[in-house]
Short mmCIF file of C-alpha atoms in Angstrom, two decimals:
data_model
loop_
_atom_site.label_atom_id
_atom_site.label_comp_id
_atom_site.label_asym_id
_atom_site.label_seq_id
_atom_site.Cartn_x
_atom_site.Cartn_y
_atom_site.Cartn_z
CA UNK A 6 1.71 3.05 4.49
CA UNK A 7 2.19 0.36 6.53
CA UNK A 8 1.22 0.55 8.15
CA UNK A 9 0.04 -0.62 10.62
CA UNK A 10 1.35 1.09 13.55
CA UNK A 11 4.63 1.88 12.23
CA UNK A 12 6.36 3.58 9.43
CA UNK A 13 10.00 4.01 10.25
CA UNK A 14 10.22 6.93 7.88
CA UNK A 15 13.15 9.30 8.15
CA UNK A 16 15.08 6.90 10.38
CA UNK A 17 14.86 4.05 7.94
CA UNK A 18 18.29 4.33 6.33
CA UNK A 19 19.98 4.50 9.74
CA UNK A 20 17.95 1.62 11.12
CA UNK A 21 18.63 -0.54 8.10
CA UNK A 22 22.32 0.23 8.16
CA UNK A 23 22.54 -0.55 11.87
CA UNK A 24 20.77 -3.87 11.31
CA UNK A 25 23.07 -4.69 8.44
CA UNK A 26 25.99 -4.09 10.74
CA UNK A 27 24.72 -6.40 13.41
CA UNK A 28 22.56 -4.22 15.64
CA UNK A 29 19.86 -6.54 16.87
CA UNK A 30 17.70 -3.75 18.24
CA UNK A 31 17.60 -2.19 14.80
CA UNK A 32 16.73 -5.50 13.23
CA UNK A 33 13.99 -5.95 15.79
CA UNK A 34 12.56 -2.64 14.83
CA UNK A 35 12.45 -3.66 11.18
CA UNK A 36 10.81 -6.91 12.17
CA UNK A 37 8.25 -5.30 14.44
CA UNK A 38 7.39 -2.81 11.77
CA UNK A 39 6.98 -5.35 9.02
CA UNK A 40 5.86 -8.63 10.50
CA UNK A 41 2.27 -7.77 11.43
CA UNK A 42 1.60 -6.56 7.89
CA UNK A 43 3.34 -9.60 6.49
CA UNK A 44 1.22 -11.96 8.56
CA UNK A 45 -1.99 -10.28 7.51
CA UNK A 46 -1.01 -10.66 3.89
CA UNK A 47 -0.03 -14.28 4.38
CA UNK A 48 -3.19 -15.12 6.26
CA UNK A 49 -5.08 -14.34 3.11
CA UNK A 50 -2.76 -15.75 0.47
CA UNK A 51 -1.37 -18.70 2.42
CA UNK A 52 -4.04 -19.09 5.06
CA UNK A 53 -3.13 -22.11 7.15
CA UNK A 54 0.61 -21.90 6.55
CA UNK A 55 0.95 -18.20 7.26
CA UNK A 56 3.04 -18.42 10.42
CA UNK A 57 5.42 -20.91 8.86
CA UNK A 58 5.80 -18.92 5.70
CA UNK A 59 6.43 -15.75 7.70
CA UNK A 60 9.16 -17.50 9.68
CA UNK A 61 10.75 -18.86 6.50
CA UNK A 62 10.54 -15.45 4.94
CA UNK A 63 12.50 -13.91 7.81
CA UNK A 64 15.17 -16.59 7.55
CA UNK A 65 15.58 -15.64 3.94
CA UNK A 66 15.47 -11.93 4.64
CA UNK A 67 18.15 -12.26 7.31
CA UNK A 68 20.25 -14.20 4.86
CA UNK A 69 20.04 -11.43 2.27
CA UNK A 70 19.94 -8.50 4.65
CA UNK A 71 23.51 -7.32 4.20
CA UNK A 72 23.13 -7.19 0.46
CA UNK A 73 19.85 -5.33 0.45
CA UNK A 74 19.96 -1.78 -0.86
CA UNK A 75 17.00 0.51 -0.98
CA UNK A 76 14.58 2.71 0.87
CA UNK A 77 11.69 1.71 3.07
CA UNK A 78 9.30 1.12 0.18
CA UNK A 79 11.89 -1.09 -1.50
CA UNK A 80 12.42 -2.92 1.78
CA UNK A 81 8.76 -3.73 2.09
CA UNK A 82 8.55 -4.74 -1.54
CA UNK A 83 11.51 -7.05 -1.01
CA UNK A 84 10.11 -8.69 2.11
CA UNK A 85 6.69 -9.21 0.55
CA UNK A 86 8.18 -10.47 -2.69
CA UNK A 87 10.24 -12.96 -0.72
CA UNK A 88 7.15 -14.11 1.13
CA UNK A 89 5.13 -14.38 -2.03
CA UNK A 90 7.78 -16.54 -3.70
CA UNK A 91 7.77 -18.84 -0.74
CA UNK A 92 4.03 -19.20 -0.93
CA UNK A 93 4.21 -19.97 -4.63
CA UNK A 94 7.05 -22.45 -4.20
CA UNK A 95 5.23 -24.18 -1.39
CA UNK A 96 2.03 -24.52 -3.31
CA UNK A 97 3.87 -25.74 -6.38
CA UNK A 98 5.49 -28.35 -4.25
CA UNK A 99 2.14 -29.43 -3.03
CA UNK A 100 0.94 -29.08 -6.60
CA UNK A 101 -2.38 -27.95 -5.41
CA UNK A 102 -2.28 -24.59 -7.05
CA UNK A 103 -5.77 -23.77 -8.12
CA UNK A 104 -5.99 -20.55 -10.01
CA UNK A 105 -9.48 -20.26 -11.35
CA UNK A 106 -9.98 -16.95 -13.06
CA UNK A 107 -12.62 -15.87 -10.59
CA UNK A 108 -11.99 -12.36 -11.72
CA UNK A 109 -13.83 -12.89 -14.93
CA UNK A 110 -17.01 -14.24 -13.42
CA UNK A 111 -19.67 -11.54 -13.25
CA UNK A 112 -19.99 -10.22 -9.75
CA UNK A 113 -23.62 -11.20 -9.45
CA UNK A 114 -22.84 -14.86 -10.05
CA UNK A 115 -20.39 -15.15 -7.25
CA UNK A 116 -21.42 -16.30 -3.85
CA UNK A 117 -21.42 -13.52 -1.35
CA UNK A 118 -19.88 -14.28 1.96
CA UNK A 119 -22.64 -12.77 4.02
CA UNK A 120 -21.61 -14.67 7.10
CA UNK A 121 -18.13 -13.32 6.91
CA UNK A 122 -19.52 -9.86 6.38
CA UNK A 123 -21.83 -10.16 9.37
CA UNK A 124 -19.05 -11.42 11.50
CA UNK A 125 -16.64 -8.79 10.31
CA UNK A 126 -18.90 -5.94 11.18
CA UNK A 127 -19.87 -7.42 14.48
CA UNK A 128 -16.31 -7.45 15.66
CA UNK A 129 -14.53 -5.28 13.27
CA UNK A 130 -11.24 -6.58 14.35
CA UNK A 131 -8.34 -7.12 12.09
CA UNK A 132 -8.89 -10.86 11.96
CA UNK A 133 -12.46 -10.40 10.83
CA UNK A 134 -11.40 -7.95 8.18
CA UNK A 135 -8.86 -10.49 6.99
CA UNK A 136 -11.55 -13.16 6.87
CA UNK A 137 -13.68 -10.84 4.83
CA UNK A 138 -10.87 -10.09 2.41
CA UNK A 139 -10.19 -13.78 2.03
CA UNK A 140 -13.67 -14.05 0.54
CA UNK A 141 -12.60 -12.01 -2.47
CA UNK A 142 -11.08 -13.53 -5.59
CA UNK A 143 -7.38 -14.13 -4.90
CA UNK A 144 -5.89 -11.45 -7.10
CA UNK A 145 -8.29 -8.81 -5.83
CA UNK A 146 -7.63 -9.68 -2.22
CA UNK A 147 -3.90 -9.76 -2.79
CA UNK A 148 -3.58 -6.41 -4.48
CA UNK A 149 -5.82 -4.74 -1.90
CA UNK A 150 -3.68 -6.16 0.90
CA UNK A 151 -0.47 -5.10 -0.77
CA UNK A 152 -1.79 -1.59 -1.18
CA UNK A 153 -3.46 -1.23 2.19
CA UNK A 154 -1.47 -3.42 4.54
CA UNK A 155 1.95 -3.51 2.94
CA UNK A 156 1.59 0.12 1.96
CA UNK A 157 3.00 -0.38 -1.51
CA UNK A 158 2.00 1.89 -4.33
CA UNK A 159 0.21 0.66 -7.42
CA UNK A 160 3.35 0.27 -9.54
CA UNK A 161 5.20 -1.62 -6.84
CA UNK A 162 2.26 -3.97 -6.46
CA UNK A 163 2.19 -4.47 -10.23
CA UNK A 164 5.85 -5.47 -10.25
CA UNK A 165 5.32 -7.73 -7.29
CA UNK A 166 2.40 -9.68 -8.73
CA UNK A 167 3.69 -9.57 -12.30
CA UNK A 168 0.75 -7.72 -13.80
CA UNK A 169 0.40 -4.38 -15.49
CA UNK A 170 -0.32 -1.34 -13.34
CA UNK A 171 -3.65 -0.99 -15.09
CA UNK A 172 -4.62 -4.55 -14.29
CA UNK A 173 -3.67 -4.07 -10.69
CA UNK A 174 -5.72 -0.91 -10.38
CA UNK A 175 -8.72 -2.60 -11.95
CA UNK A 176 -8.39 -5.61 -9.66
CA UNK A 177 -8.13 -3.43 -6.58
CA UNK A 178 -11.15 -1.37 -7.56
CA UNK A 179 -13.20 -4.44 -8.39
CA UNK A 180 -12.27 -5.94 -5.07
CA UNK A 181 -13.34 -2.83 -3.19
CA UNK A 182 -16.62 -2.64 -5.07
CA UNK A 183 -17.28 -6.24 -4.31
CA UNK A 184 -16.46 -5.66 -0.69
CA UNK A 185 -18.96 -2.82 -0.68
CA UNK A 186 -21.57 -5.19 -2.10
CA UNK A 187 -20.80 -7.86 0.43
CA UNK A 188 -21.19 -5.39 3.24
CA UNK A 189 -24.33 -3.85 1.78
CA UNK A 190 -25.92 -7.25 1.33
CA UNK A 191 -25.10 -8.05 4.91
CA UNK A 192 -27.05 -4.97 5.85
CA UNK A 193 -24.11 -2.86 6.80
CA UNK A 194 -24.81 0.76 6.08
CA UNK A 195 -23.94 4.02 7.61
CA UNK B 4 -19.26 21.92 5.32
CA UNK B 5 -16.79 22.68 2.60
CA UNK B 6 -17.93 22.76 -0.96
CA UNK B 7 -16.27 20.48 -3.43
CA UNK B 8 -16.41 22.04 -6.85
CA UNK B 9 -14.98 19.05 -8.63
CA UNK B 10 -17.81 16.78 -7.67
CA UNK B 11 -20.15 18.51 -10.05
CA UNK B 12 -17.68 18.14 -12.88
CA UNK B 13 -17.13 14.48 -12.50
CA UNK B 14 -19.42 11.77 -13.52
CA UNK B 15 -20.27 9.12 -11.01
CA UNK B 16 -17.72 6.56 -12.06
CA UNK B 17 -14.85 9.00 -12.09
CA UNK B 18 -15.87 10.11 -8.64
CA UNK B 19 -16.03 6.53 -7.55
CA UNK B 20 -12.56 5.84 -8.93
CA UNK B 21 -11.34 8.80 -6.94
CA UNK B 22 -13.04 7.41 -3.87
CA UNK B 23 -11.61 3.94 -4.39
CA UNK B 24 -8.18 5.46 -4.81
CA UNK B 25 -8.66 7.31 -1.54
CA UNK B 26 -9.61 4.07 0.17
CA UNK B 27 -6.44 2.40 -1.03
CA UNK B 28 -4.29 5.33 0.00
CA UNK B 29 -5.92 5.57 3.37
CA UNK B 30 -7.10 9.11 2.88
CA UNK B 31 -10.57 10.32 3.65
CA UNK B 32 -13.44 9.56 1.33
CA UNK B 33 -14.98 12.29 -0.76
CA UNK B 34 -18.34 13.15 0.77
CA UNK B 35 -20.40 11.74 -2.06
CA UNK B 36 -18.90 8.32 -1.56
CA UNK B 37 -19.12 8.08 2.19
CA UNK B 38 -22.53 6.45 2.33
CA UNK B 39 -21.66 3.63 0.00
CA UNK B 40 -18.03 3.11 0.83
CA UNK B 41 -17.95 4.03 4.50
CA UNK B 42 -18.25 0.41 5.65
CA UNK B 43 -15.44 -0.57 3.30
CA UNK B 44 -13.32 2.20 4.79
CA UNK B 45 -13.97 0.69 8.21
CA UNK B 46 -12.86 -2.74 7.02
CA UNK B 47 -9.67 -1.28 5.58
CA UNK B 48 -9.05 0.68 8.75
CA UNK B 49 -9.30 -2.61 10.66
CA UNK B 50 -6.76 -4.11 8.28
CA UNK B 51 -4.41 -1.26 9.11
CA UNK B 52 -4.96 -1.45 12.83
CA UNK B 53 -2.01 -1.78 15.18
CA UNK B 54 -0.43 -5.17 15.73
CA UNK B 55 -2.09 -7.84 17.81
CA UNK B 56 -0.08 -9.83 20.31
CA UNK B 57 -0.10 -12.92 18.14
CA UNK B 58 1.50 -10.93 15.35
CA UNK B 59 4.53 -10.22 17.50
CA UNK B 60 5.29 -13.69 18.75
CA UNK B 61 7.80 -14.66 16.07
CA UNK B 62 10.29 -12.01 17.13
CA UNK B 63 12.46 -14.26 19.29
CA UNK B 64 12.90 -16.76 16.47
CA UNK B 65 13.78 -14.02 14.01
CA UNK B 66 16.25 -12.51 16.46
CA UNK B 67 17.85 -15.91 16.95
CA UNK B 68 18.29 -16.24 13.21
CA UNK B 69 19.68 -12.74 13.07
CA UNK B 70 22.18 -13.54 15.81
CA UNK B 71 23.24 -16.68 14.03
CA UNK B 72 23.78 -14.96 10.71
CA UNK B 73 24.56 -11.34 11.25
CA UNK B 74 24.98 -10.08 14.77
CA UNK B 75 28.51 -9.33 15.70
CA UNK B 76 30.26 -6.51 17.46
CA UNK B 77 29.35 -3.42 15.59
CA UNK B 78 31.83 -1.17 13.92
CA UNK B 79 33.09 1.56 16.15
CA UNK B 80 31.38 4.41 14.34
CA UNK B 81 28.08 2.81 15.01
CA UNK B 82 26.05 3.54 18.00
CA UNK B 83 29.02 3.97 20.19
CA UNK B 84 26.87 4.71 23.12
CA UNK B 85 24.82 1.60 22.76
CA UNK B 86 27.55 -0.83 21.83
CA UNK B 87 25.01 -2.90 19.98
CA UNK B 88 27.14 -5.97 19.64
CA UNK B 89 26.93 -6.54 23.32
CA UNK B 90 23.83 -4.69 24.23
CA UNK B 91 21.80 -5.99 21.39
CA UNK B 92 22.11 -9.47 22.67
CA UNK B 93 20.82 -8.25 25.95
CA UNK B 94 18.08 -6.28 24.36
CA UNK B 95 15.02 -6.69 26.42
CA UNK B 96 11.47 -6.71 25.31
CA UNK B 97 11.18 -3.44 27.11
CA UNK B 98 13.71 -1.80 24.87
CA UNK B 99 12.19 -3.34 21.81
CA UNK B 100 8.83 -2.09 22.90
CA UNK B 101 10.13 1.37 23.50
CA UNK B 102 11.54 1.36 20.01
CA UNK B 103 8.27 0.23 18.55
CA UNK B 104 6.29 2.63 20.56
CA UNK B 105 8.57 5.35 19.32
CA UNK B 106 8.01 4.17 15.81
CA UNK B 107 4.30 3.72 15.76
CA UNK B 108 2.91 6.98 16.81
CA UNK B 109 5.39 8.98 14.85
CA UNK B 110 6.38 11.24 17.59
CA UNK B 111 4.48 11.70 20.72
CA UNK B 112 3.72 8.03 20.64
CA UNK B 113 5.18 7.52 24.01
CA UNK B 114 2.88 10.27 25.09
CA UNK B 115 0.10 8.56 23.23
CA UNK B 116 0.78 5.37 25.11
CA UNK B 117 0.65 7.17 28.37
CA UNK B 118 -2.43 9.01 27.32
CA UNK B 119 -4.00 5.71 26.48
CA UNK B 120 -4.31 6.72 22.88
CA UNK B 121 -2.91 3.58 21.34
CA UNK B 122 -5.03 0.78 20.04
CA UNK B 123 -5.91 -1.69 22.70
CA UNK B 124 -3.39 -4.38 21.87
CA UNK B 125 -0.60 -1.82 21.65
CA UNK B 126 -1.68 -0.23 24.85
CA UNK B 127 -1.57 -3.62 26.49
CA UNK B 128 1.89 -4.21 25.05
CA UNK B 129 3.05 -0.80 26.20
CA UNK B 130 1.51 -1.43 29.59
CA UNK B 131 3.40 -4.65 30.05
CA UNK B 132 6.67 -3.42 28.70
CA UNK B 133 7.14 0.24 29.42
CA UNK B 134 4.68 0.66 32.21
CA UNK B 135 2.16 2.76 30.33
CA UNK B 136 -1.38 2.58 31.67
CA UNK B 137 -3.38 -0.51 30.90
CA UNK B 138 -5.92 -0.21 28.15
CA UNK B 139 -9.32 1.01 29.16
CA UNK B 140 -11.78 -1.64 29.97
CA UNK B 141 -14.67 -1.97 27.65
CA UNK B 142 -14.53 -0.40 24.28
CA UNK B 143 -11.62 -0.70 21.96
CA UNK B 144 -9.58 2.42 22.11
CA UNK B 145 -9.62 5.57 23.67
CA UNK B 146 -8.79 8.91 24.21
CA UNK B 147 -10.67 12.04 23.74
CA UNK B 148 -7.81 13.73 25.43
CA UNK B 149 -8.17 17.03 23.64
CA UNK B 150 -4.43 17.46 23.28
CA UNK B 151 -4.08 14.10 21.66
CA UNK B 152 -6.99 14.90 19.39
CA UNK B 153 -5.47 18.19 18.45
CA UNK B 154 -2.10 16.65 17.73
CA UNK B 155 -3.53 13.89 15.60
CA UNK B 156 -5.57 16.31 13.55
CA UNK B 157 -2.72 18.77 13.17
CA UNK B 158 -0.36 16.02 12.13
CA UNK B 159 -2.82 14.86 9.58
CA UNK B 160 -3.07 18.32 8.15
CA UNK B 161 0.65 18.66 7.99
CA UNK B 162 1.05 15.28 6.41
CA UNK B 163 -1.55 16.06 3.78
CA UNK B 164 0.16 19.33 2.98
CA UNK B 165 3.74 18.20 3.05
CA UNK B 166 4.08 14.55 3.84
CA UNK B 167 4.94 11.53 1.81
CA UNK B 168 2.27 9.01 0.95
CA UNK B 169 3.45 6.95 3.88
CA UNK B 170 3.15 9.84 6.26
CA UNK B 171 -0.28 10.69 4.96
CA UNK B 172 -1.45 7.16 5.40
CA UNK B 173 0.06 6.86 8.85
CA UNK B 174 -1.38 10.14 10.02
CA UNK B 175 -4.79 9.27 8.71
CA UNK B 176 -4.66 5.83 10.21
CA UNK B 177 -3.85 7.21 13.62
CA UNK B 178 -6.61 9.70 13.26
CA UNK B 179 -9.17 7.11 12.19
CA UNK B 180 -8.23 4.98 15.13
CA UNK B 181 -8.67 7.78 17.59
CA UNK B 182 -11.88 8.98 15.99
CA UNK B 183 -13.33 5.46 15.99
CA UNK B 184 -13.84 5.29 12.28
CA UNK B 185 -13.06 7.08 9.08
CA UNK B 186 -16.44 8.68 9.01
CA UNK B 187 -15.97 10.29 12.38
CA UNK B 188 -12.75 12.02 11.46
CA UNK B 189 -14.22 15.32 10.39
CA UNK B 190 -16.38 15.60 13.47
CA UNK B 191 -13.53 14.47 15.67
CA UNK B 192 -11.26 17.21 14.39
CA UNK B 193 -14.01 19.78 14.43
CA UNK B 194 -14.37 19.06 18.13
CA UNK B 195 -10.66 19.28 18.82
CA UNK B 196 -9.77 22.52 20.55
CA UNK B 197 -7.75 25.24 18.88
CA UNK B 198 -7.83 23.52 15.59
CA UNK B 199 -8.24 25.66 12.60
CA UNK B 200 -11.70 25.30 11.16
CA UNK B 201 -10.57 23.48 8.06
CA UNK B 202 -11.15 19.80 8.65
CA UNK B 203 -8.87 17.24 7.06
CA UNK B 204 -9.32 17.52 3.38
CA UNK B 205 -10.87 14.47 1.83
CA UNK B 206 -9.29 15.11 -1.49
CA UNK B 207 -5.86 16.32 -2.29
CA UNK B 208 -5.90 19.67 -3.94
CA UNK B 209 -3.34 22.38 -4.15
CA UNK B 210 -3.59 24.68 -1.19
CA UNK B 211 -1.02 27.37 -1.59
CA UNK B 212 -2.19 29.32 1.40
CA UNK B 213 -1.74 26.62 3.92
CA UNK B 214 1.71 25.24 3.71
CA UNK B 215 2.78 25.09 7.28
CA UNK B 216 6.36 25.32 8.23
CA UNK B 217 7.62 22.10 6.99
CA UNK B 218 6.82 19.13 9.16
CA UNK B 219 7.86 16.31 6.93
CA UNK B 220 7.57 13.88 9.74
CA UNK B 221 5.51 14.33 12.81
CA UNK B 222 8.45 12.92 14.64
CA UNK B 223 10.10 16.04 15.80
CA UNK B 224 13.49 14.67 16.64
CA UNK B 225 14.28 12.80 13.49
CA UNK B 226 17.98 12.30 13.58
CA UNK B 227 20.07 14.23 11.13
CA UNK B 228 22.09 12.18 8.74
CA UNK B 229 25.05 10.70 10.42
CA UNK B 230 23.57 10.66 13.84
CA UNK B 231 24.97 7.54 15.31
CA UNK B 232 22.03 6.08 17.12
CA UNK B 233 18.96 5.30 15.11
CA UNK B 234 16.98 4.71 18.26
CA UNK B 235 15.25 7.76 19.51
CA UNK B 236 14.15 6.04 22.65
CA UNK B 237 16.47 3.13 22.50
CA UNK B 238 17.43 0.96 25.36
CA UNK B 239 18.53 2.92 28.32
CA UNK B 240 22.25 2.80 27.86
CA UNK B 241 24.11 1.33 30.68
CA UNK B 242 21.09 0.06 32.41
CA UNK B 243 22.41 -3.02 34.10
CA UNK B 244 19.53 -5.42 34.12
CA UNK B 245 18.80 -7.11 30.85
CA UNK B 246 15.65 -8.57 32.31
CA UNK B 247 12.48 -6.74 31.56
CA UNK B 248 9.79 -6.66 34.11
CA UNK B 249 7.50 -8.17 31.61
CA UNK B 250 7.82 -9.73 28.25
CA UNK B 251 5.51 -9.97 25.32
CA UNK B 252 3.96 -13.37 25.33
CA UNK B 253 6.11 -15.62 23.30
CA UNK B 254 4.79 -18.85 22.12
#
């Protein structure tokens, strides 16, 4: 999972416990392991506010750290859930939550972000991939990121986004198919 | 080229669901799906790539919050050697980096850093903080050090046979990075010396013959329960200077 560079793995319980008892190095390790994934997720679901939301999320996580119980998967689920709530609260406050059911629009009718696709393949860096993902309908992008970047399994993602596991699987698969179309239409092939 | 008996039994959509599931898990695509989904696999591999510098800049602020709320002299049973209460506050970027480096590569990562096998941004980070070589100029990553290649492929095999989903994903990710793309993995491992001929399996299937002696984690020195220090390569205890020679760029 996670990604990303790091999975703490077998050390996780010891690292968590050390952090809960005040070991800053252990906390740093948790942060370093989780923050890049968190930022990538937030860059898609909270675009411009991602750094702020990440910082707020860590404040909250630190606040609840001593009480947290669970393994590494539960830890990630907790951090991402905390972040997601902050995003939702913030957008409610700004009351600019727009949740069009893009999911239900037939794929062919949706604009294809060919520019993003071109750009992404030109410099297939993480940022470009994030830009590309951000071109997907929100739920599809979110569940793909939670699976791929946060490293959560399908059921954990379902709990996190408040949908059924089936709905999450369908959204993820639709998102990936659409991504394949976007890339194919941008002329990206093997 | 291995033969995949199930592909004939499955209709296209079931095969595609399998392939999409593999994409999400970070395992290799079934061969039939590679042409269509290969570019998507590359995008997802980029999403999983190692951290960029600007993804590590919030650490100081988070540490400050941690110090404000939680940090205090640790209980005696904890990390006696490191005395985290005091040392933690002196923790340098170098120590943090060493910890991360230890974490990322899942064993041998320090070696990977020195071999230049980390992704560019990590290599740069390692270079600045633990004195590993600078990243290669030019193209993204790396190595082609045959030992690194062999290790990555072997770890992947072990993870697929015995590892958790996280270990599988991590092993595959590392492999994809080194092979410069998910599609190159099979060729990459085929070229690795001394590797058994079976390439990483694209699809999980029972393989009773090939359970290696258990390597649940490629990290070989995972601490047994109760081991006091969770930091395999933690800050050099007793090292007097809290000042690193270099720091990650903070905002």
